[in-house]
CSV table of C-alpha atoms in Angstrom, one decimal:
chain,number,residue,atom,x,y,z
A,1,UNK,CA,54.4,-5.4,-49.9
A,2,UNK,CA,55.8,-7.0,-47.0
A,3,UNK,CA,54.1,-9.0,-44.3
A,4,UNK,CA,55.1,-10.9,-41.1
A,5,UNK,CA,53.4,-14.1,-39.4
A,6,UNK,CA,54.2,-14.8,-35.8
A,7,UNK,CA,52.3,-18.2,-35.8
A,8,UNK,CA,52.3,-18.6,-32.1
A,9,UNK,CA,49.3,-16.5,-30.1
A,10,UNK,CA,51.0,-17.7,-26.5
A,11,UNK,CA,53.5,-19.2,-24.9
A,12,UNK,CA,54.3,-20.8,-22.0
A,13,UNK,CA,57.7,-22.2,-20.7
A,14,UNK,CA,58.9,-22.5,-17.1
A,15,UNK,CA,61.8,-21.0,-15.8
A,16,UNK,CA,65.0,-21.8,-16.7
A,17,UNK,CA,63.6,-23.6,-20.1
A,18,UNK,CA,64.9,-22.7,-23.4
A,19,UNK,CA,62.7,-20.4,-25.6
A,20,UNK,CA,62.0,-20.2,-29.5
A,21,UNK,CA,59.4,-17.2,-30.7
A,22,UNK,CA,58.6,-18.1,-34.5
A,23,UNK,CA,58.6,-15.4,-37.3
A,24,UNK,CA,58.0,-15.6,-41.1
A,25,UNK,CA,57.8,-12.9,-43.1
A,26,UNK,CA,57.3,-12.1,-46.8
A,27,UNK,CA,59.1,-10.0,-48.9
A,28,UNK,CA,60.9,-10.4,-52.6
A,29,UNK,CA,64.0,-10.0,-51.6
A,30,UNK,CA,66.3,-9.8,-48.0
A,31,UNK,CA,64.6,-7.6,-45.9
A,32,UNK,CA,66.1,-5.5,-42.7
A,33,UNK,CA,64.5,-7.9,-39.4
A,34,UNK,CA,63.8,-7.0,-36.5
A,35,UNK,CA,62.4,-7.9,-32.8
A,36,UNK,CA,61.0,-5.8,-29.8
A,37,UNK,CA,59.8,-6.4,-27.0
A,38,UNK,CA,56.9,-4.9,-24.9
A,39,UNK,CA,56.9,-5.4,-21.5
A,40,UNK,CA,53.6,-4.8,-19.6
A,41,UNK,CA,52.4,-0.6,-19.5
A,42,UNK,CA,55.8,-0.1,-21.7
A,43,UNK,CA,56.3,0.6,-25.2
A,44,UNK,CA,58.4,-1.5,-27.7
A,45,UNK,CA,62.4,-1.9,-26.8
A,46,UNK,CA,64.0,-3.0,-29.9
A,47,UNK,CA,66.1,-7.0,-29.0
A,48,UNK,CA,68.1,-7.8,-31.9
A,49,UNK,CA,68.1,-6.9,-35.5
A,50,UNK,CA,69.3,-8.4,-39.0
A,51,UNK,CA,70.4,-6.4,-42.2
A,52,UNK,CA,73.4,-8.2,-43.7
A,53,UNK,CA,75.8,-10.4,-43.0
A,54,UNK,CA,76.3,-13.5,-40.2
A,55,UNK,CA,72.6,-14.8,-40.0
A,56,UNK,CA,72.9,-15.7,-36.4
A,57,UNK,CA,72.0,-12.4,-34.4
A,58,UNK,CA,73.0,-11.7,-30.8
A,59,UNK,CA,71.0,-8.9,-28.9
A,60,UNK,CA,69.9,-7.6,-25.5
A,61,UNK,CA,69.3,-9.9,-22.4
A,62,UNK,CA,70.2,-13.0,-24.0
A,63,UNK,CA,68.4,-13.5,-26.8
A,64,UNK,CA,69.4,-14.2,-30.4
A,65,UNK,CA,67.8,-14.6,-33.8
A,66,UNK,CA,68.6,-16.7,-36.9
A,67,UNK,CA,67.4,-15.3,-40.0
A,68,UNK,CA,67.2,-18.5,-42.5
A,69,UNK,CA,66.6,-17.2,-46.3
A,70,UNK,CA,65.6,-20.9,-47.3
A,71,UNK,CA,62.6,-20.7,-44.8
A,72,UNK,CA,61.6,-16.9,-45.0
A,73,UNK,CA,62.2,-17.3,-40.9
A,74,UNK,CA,63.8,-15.1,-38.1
A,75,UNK,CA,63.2,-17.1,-34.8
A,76,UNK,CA,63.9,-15.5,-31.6
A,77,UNK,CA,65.6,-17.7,-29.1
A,78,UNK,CA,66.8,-17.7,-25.4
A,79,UNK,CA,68.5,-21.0,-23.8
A,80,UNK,CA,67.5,-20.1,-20.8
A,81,UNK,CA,64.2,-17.8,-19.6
A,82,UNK,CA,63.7,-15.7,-16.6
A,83,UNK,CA,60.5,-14.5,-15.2
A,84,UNK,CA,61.7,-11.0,-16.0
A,85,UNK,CA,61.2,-12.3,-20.2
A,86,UNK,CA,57.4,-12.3,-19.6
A,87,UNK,CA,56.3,-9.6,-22.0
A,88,UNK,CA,54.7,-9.7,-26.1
A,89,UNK,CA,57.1,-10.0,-28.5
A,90,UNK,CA,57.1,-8.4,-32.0
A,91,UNK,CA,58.7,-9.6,-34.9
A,92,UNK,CA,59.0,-6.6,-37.7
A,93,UNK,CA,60.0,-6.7,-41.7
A,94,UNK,CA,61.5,-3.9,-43.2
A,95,UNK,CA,62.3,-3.2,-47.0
A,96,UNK,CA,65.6,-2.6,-47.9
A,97,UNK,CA,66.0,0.7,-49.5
A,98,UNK,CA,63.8,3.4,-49.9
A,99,UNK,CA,61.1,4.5,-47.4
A,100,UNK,CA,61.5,2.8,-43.8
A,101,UNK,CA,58.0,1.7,-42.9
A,102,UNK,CA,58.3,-1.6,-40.7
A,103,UNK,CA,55.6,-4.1,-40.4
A,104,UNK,CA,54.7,-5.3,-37.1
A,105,UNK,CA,53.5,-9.0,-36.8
A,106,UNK,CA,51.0,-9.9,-34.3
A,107,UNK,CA,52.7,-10.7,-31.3
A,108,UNK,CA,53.8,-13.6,-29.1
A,109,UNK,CA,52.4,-13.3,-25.5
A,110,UNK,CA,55.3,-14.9,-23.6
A,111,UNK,CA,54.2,-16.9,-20.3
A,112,UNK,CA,56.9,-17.6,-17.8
A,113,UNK,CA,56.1,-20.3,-15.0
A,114,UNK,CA,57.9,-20.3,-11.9
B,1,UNK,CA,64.5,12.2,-19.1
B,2,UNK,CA,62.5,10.1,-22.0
B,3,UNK,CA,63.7,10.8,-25.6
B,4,UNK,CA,60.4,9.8,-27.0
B,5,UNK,CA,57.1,11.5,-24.6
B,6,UNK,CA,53.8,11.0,-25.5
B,7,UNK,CA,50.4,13.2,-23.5
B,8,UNK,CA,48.1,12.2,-22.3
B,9,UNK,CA,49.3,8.9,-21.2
B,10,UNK,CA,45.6,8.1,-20.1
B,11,UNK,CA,42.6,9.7,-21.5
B,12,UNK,CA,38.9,8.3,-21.7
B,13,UNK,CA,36.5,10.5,-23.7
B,14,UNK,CA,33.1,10.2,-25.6
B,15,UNK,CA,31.7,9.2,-28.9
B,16,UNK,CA,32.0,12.6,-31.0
B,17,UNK,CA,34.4,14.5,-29.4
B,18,UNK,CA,37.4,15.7,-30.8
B,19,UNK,CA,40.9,14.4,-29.1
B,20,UNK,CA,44.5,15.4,-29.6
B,21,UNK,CA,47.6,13.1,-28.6
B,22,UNK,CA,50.9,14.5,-28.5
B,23,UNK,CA,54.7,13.4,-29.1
B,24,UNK,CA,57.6,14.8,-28.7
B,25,UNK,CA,60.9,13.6,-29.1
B,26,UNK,CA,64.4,14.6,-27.9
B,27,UNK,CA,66.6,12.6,-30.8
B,28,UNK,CA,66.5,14.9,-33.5
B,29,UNK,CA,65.5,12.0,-35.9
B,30,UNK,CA,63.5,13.1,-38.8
B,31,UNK,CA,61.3,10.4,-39.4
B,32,UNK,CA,58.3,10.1,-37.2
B,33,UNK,CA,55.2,7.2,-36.9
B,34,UNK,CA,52.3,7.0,-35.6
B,35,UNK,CA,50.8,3.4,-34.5
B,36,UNK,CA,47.7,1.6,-33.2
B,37,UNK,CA,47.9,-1.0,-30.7
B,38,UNK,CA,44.9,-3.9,-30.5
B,39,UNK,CA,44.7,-6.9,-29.0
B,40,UNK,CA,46.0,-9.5,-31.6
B,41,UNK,CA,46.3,-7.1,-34.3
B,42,UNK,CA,49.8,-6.0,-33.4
B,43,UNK,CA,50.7,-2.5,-34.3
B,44,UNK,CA,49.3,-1.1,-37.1
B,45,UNK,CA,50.8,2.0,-39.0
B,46,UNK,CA,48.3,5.5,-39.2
B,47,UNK,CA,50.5,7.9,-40.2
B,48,UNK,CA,54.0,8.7,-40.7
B,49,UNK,CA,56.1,12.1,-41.6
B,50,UNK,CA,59.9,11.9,-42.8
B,51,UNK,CA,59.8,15.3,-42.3
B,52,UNK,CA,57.9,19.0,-41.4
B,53,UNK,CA,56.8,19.1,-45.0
B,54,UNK,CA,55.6,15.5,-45.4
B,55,UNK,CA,53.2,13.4,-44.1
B,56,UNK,CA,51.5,10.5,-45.2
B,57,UNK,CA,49.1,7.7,-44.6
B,58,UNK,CA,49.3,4.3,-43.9
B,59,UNK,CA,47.2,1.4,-43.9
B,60,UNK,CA,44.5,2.9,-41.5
B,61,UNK,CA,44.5,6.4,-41.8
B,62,UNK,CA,40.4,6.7,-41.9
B,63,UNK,CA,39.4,8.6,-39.1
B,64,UNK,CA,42.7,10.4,-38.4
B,65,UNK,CA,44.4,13.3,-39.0
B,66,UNK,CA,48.2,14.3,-37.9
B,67,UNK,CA,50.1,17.7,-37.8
B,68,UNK,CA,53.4,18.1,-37.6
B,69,UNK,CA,54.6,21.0,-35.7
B,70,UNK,CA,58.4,21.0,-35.9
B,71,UNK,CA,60.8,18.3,-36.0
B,72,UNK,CA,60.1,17.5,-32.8
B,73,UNK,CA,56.5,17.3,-32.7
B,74,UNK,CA,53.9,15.1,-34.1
B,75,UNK,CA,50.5,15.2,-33.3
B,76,UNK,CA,47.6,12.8,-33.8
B,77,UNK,CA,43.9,13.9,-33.6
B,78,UNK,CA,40.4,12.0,-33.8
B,79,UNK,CA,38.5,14.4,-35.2
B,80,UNK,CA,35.2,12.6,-34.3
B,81,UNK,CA,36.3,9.9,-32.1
B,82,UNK,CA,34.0,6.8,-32.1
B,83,UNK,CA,34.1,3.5,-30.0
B,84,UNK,CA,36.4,1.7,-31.8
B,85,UNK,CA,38.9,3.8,-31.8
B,86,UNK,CA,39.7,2.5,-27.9
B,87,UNK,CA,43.1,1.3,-28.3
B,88,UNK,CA,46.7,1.9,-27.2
B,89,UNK,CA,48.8,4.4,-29.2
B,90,UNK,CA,51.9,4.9,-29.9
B,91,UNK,CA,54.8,7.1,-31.4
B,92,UNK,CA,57.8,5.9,-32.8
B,93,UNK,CA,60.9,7.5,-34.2
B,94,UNK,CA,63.5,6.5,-36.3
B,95,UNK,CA,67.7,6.6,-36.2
B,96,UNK,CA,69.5,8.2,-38.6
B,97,UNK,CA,70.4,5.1,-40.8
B,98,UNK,CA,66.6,4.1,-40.2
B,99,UNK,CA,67.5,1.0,-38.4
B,100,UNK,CA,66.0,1.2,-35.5
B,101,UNK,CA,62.4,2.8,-34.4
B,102,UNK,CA,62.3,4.4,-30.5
B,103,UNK,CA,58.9,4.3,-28.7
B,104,UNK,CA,56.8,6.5,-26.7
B,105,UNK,CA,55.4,4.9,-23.4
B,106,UNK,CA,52.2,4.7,-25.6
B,107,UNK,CA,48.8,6.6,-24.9
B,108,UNK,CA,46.0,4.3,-23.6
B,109,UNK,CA,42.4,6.2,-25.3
B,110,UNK,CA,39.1,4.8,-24.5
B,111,UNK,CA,35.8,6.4,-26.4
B,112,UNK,CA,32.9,5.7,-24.9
């Protein structure tokens, strides 16, 4: 079965900092990846996804994702934040084929200081 | 208007009463999830139907029940709802190609 990790409880950057949300996961083989993000009172709006191909992933609102096989990793990153990027961040593993029942990590709470 | 609704948005209710939350979706996607949302724990799968005819569990289906009325309707229901079932819920459902999930707005449930 697969599983995700996102190591990181909280974080807090200032404005205008660069970001990096960490995510390992576990599966046997390349899994389909994936990031949402909730702001607060909403439900999950999907950033950026990987199934195949380049490993660097561009996606909504600035943010991008490296999936790195080597590592088992798919880190989210943003060069630069905006107080509107407060929100929990979700990594998610997929397997590839067959049924399509993702598995949520725990969340990053994202802190974004003026 | 939302493609993915969820009622009640709010409800607070009692230990032992029975409680129904609704989705409905507007995608026409076949596959359909329902998800718990706690504090740290991250979403956690309860049930999920890839179509009318099928349903199925997932890792914390104790406690729960789901109906699916059409392909636009999925249903969740506490039979017996108990305290620690307060959490935020959610419905999710997924493209076509079953690469990306939609969510609801999420239903906030407190049993008291």
């Amino acid at each position: 079965a697969q599983s995700v990790t996102q190591p990181d409880i909280h974080i807090t950057v200032s404005e205008g900092a660069s970001l990096e949300l960490r995510c390992n996961y576990s599966y046997g083989a390349t899994p389909y990846l994936f990031w949402y993000v909730q702001s607060p009172g909403q439900g999950l709006q999907l950033l950026l996804k990987y199934f195949s191909g380049d490993t660097l992933v561009q996606g909504i609102k600035g943010f991008e994702a490296e999936f790195k096989r080597s590592q088992s990793s798919f880190n989210l990153r943003k060069p630069s934040v905006h107080w509107s990027d407060a929100a929990e961040y979700f990594c998610a593993v997929a397997r590839t084929g067959g049924s399509y029942i993702p598995t949520f990590g725990r969340g990053t709470s994202l802190i974004v200081h003026p | 208007d939302a493609d993915v609704t969820q009622t009640p948005r709010n409800r607070i209710t009692k230990t032992g009463k029975r409680i129904m939350l609704e989705c409905s979706q507007t995608k026409g996607h076949d596959r359909m999830y329902w998800y718990r949302q706690d504090p740290g724990l991250g979403l956690r799968l309860i049930y999920y139907s890839f179509d009318v005819k099928d349903i199925n569990k997932g890792e914390i289906s104790d406690g729960y029940s789901v109906s699916r009325q059409a392909q636009a309707k999925f249903s969740l229901s506490l039979e017996s709802a108990i305290p620690n079932q307060t959490a935020l819920y959610f419905c999710a459902t997924a493209s076509p190609a079953y690469n990306e999930q939609f969510f609801g707005p999420g239903t906030r449930l407190t049993v008291l």
